[in-house]
Tab-separated table of C-alpha atoms in Angstrom:
chain	number	residue	atom	x	y	z
A	1	MET	CA	116.902	84.966	115.821
A	2	ASP	CA	116.548	84.275	112.116
A	3	CYS	CA	116.306	80.477	112.424
A	4	ILE	CA	113.479	79.148	110.235
A	5	PHE	CA	112.723	76.343	112.693
A	6	CYS	CA	112.484	78.810	115.597
A	7	LYS	CA	110.042	80.814	113.473
A	8	ILE	CA	108.004	77.660	112.881
A	9	VAL	CA	107.911	76.947	116.632
A	10	ARG	CA	106.731	80.537	117.261
A	11	ARG	CA	104.124	80.050	114.503
A	12	GLU	CA	105.557	82.916	112.457
A	13	VAL	CA	105.864	80.525	109.520
A	14	PRO	CA	102.744	78.457	108.879
A	15	THR	CA	102.973	74.686	108.920
A	16	ASN	CA	100.829	71.745	109.870
A	17	PHE	CA	102.117	70.252	113.122
A	18	THR	CA	101.627	66.488	113.118
A	19	TYR	CA	102.805	66.225	116.731
A	20	GLU	CA	103.456	68.655	119.556
A	21	ASN	CA	104.223	68.480	123.229
A	22	GLU	CA	105.909	70.811	125.696
A	23	PHE	CA	109.377	70.111	124.268
A	24	VAL	CA	109.115	69.222	120.571
A	25	VAL	CA	107.090	69.678	117.400
A	26	ALA	CA	106.853	67.620	114.223
A	27	PHE	CA	105.790	68.707	110.757
A	28	PRO	CA	106.080	67.591	107.118
A	29	ASP	CA	109.377	68.220	105.313
A	30	ILE	CA	108.906	70.772	102.508
A	31	HIS	CA	111.146	68.656	100.226
A	32	PRO	CA	110.059	65.117	101.109
A	33	GLN	CA	112.198	62.157	100.107
A	34	SER	CA	109.075	59.995	100.289
A	35	PRO	CA	105.418	60.519	101.258
A	36	GLY	CA	105.186	61.138	104.992
A	37	HIS	CA	108.738	62.510	105.392
A	38	THR	CA	108.542	64.290	108.749
A	39	LEU	CA	110.863	66.573	110.708
A	40	ILE	CA	110.949	66.597	114.497
A	41	ILE	CA	112.604	69.513	116.264
A	42	PRO	CA	113.075	70.622	119.844
A	43	LYS	CA	111.239	73.848	120.606
A	44	GLU	CA	114.391	75.276	122.179
A	45	HIS	CA	117.112	76.277	119.747
A	46	HIS	CA	120.137	73.988	119.803
A	47	GLN	CA	122.328	73.728	116.744
A	48	TRP	CA	123.558	70.149	117.170
A	49	PHE	CA	121.733	67.070	118.445
A	50	TYR	CA	124.426	66.475	121.076
A	51	GLU	CA	123.771	69.923	122.559
A	52	VAL	CA	120.119	69.124	123.304
A	53	PRO	CA	119.641	68.688	127.088
A	54	GLY	CA	118.844	65.143	128.234
A	55	GLU	CA	115.229	65.759	129.285
A	56	ILE	CA	114.427	67.314	125.912
A	57	ALA	CA	116.377	64.618	124.030
A	58	ASN	CA	114.320	61.930	125.765
A	59	GLU	CA	111.094	63.638	124.672
A	60	TRP	CA	112.501	64.188	121.179
A	61	PHE	CA	113.479	60.578	120.578
A	62	GLY	CA	110.328	59.344	122.313
A	63	ALA	CA	108.288	61.429	119.862
A	64	ALA	CA	110.351	59.984	117.001
A	65	GLN	CA	109.448	56.458	118.089
A	66	ILE	CA	105.731	57.305	118.402
A	67	LEU	CA	105.684	59.016	115.011
A	68	ALA	CA	107.704	56.298	113.277
A	69	LEU	CA	105.132	53.696	114.307
A	70	LYS	CA	102.323	55.976	113.133
A	71	LEU	CA	104.059	56.670	109.787
A	72	ARG	CA	104.750	52.978	109.240
A	73	GLU	CA	101.065	52.205	109.632
A	74	GLU	CA	99.777	55.206	107.635
A	75	HIS	CA	102.144	54.692	104.700
A	76	ALA	CA	102.233	50.881	104.705
A	77	CYS	CA	106.016	51.014	104.511
A	78	ASP	CA	108.543	48.401	105.590
A	79	TYR	CA	110.459	50.699	107.923
A	80	VAL	CA	110.978	54.333	108.853
A	81	GLU	CA	114.486	55.672	108.432
A	82	LEU	CA	115.732	58.124	111.061
A	83	LYS	CA	118.408	60.606	109.987
A	84	ILE	CA	120.246	63.268	111.906
A	85	ILE	CA	121.994	65.486	109.393
A	86	GLY	CA	121.986	69.000	110.815
A	87	ILE	CA	123.983	70.844	108.175
A	88	ASP	CA	121.244	72.435	106.094
A	89	ILE	CA	119.495	74.263	108.964
A	90	PRO	CA	121.421	75.107	112.152
A	91	HIS	CA	118.684	73.844	114.503
A	92	ALA	CA	118.805	70.250	115.727
A	93	HIS	CA	116.303	68.121	113.823
A	94	LEU	CA	115.429	64.530	113.082
A	95	HIS	CA	114.168	63.250	109.741
A	96	LEU	CA	111.677	60.380	109.735
A	97	ILE	CA	111.422	58.920	106.222
A	98	PRO	CA	109.017	56.089	105.404
A	99	ARG	CA	110.774	53.490	103.210
A	100	LYS	CA	109.959	50.318	101.309
A	101	SER	CA	112.533	47.525	101.121
A	102	SER	CA	112.184	46.874	97.401
């Protein structure tokens, strides 16, 4: 499979994981919209978020909540935006983007 995110999971493409468990990994976005912009992906390849099996989805969104709290503290931001876009890379992924209100 030629999926860049699958290659990252297999450690064929170097990155700095900021979170990892049995089901998901998180790492910095290479084109961040703000400092701390993080991607969270399931280790299994699924193109769309609604195709991710329930057990993995629970871990995925649980990791997003843990990381959002961590990012909010580390970046002294007002909130952390969560986006599910999924068009640019055909592997389900969440964006966590620290934001300031003003």
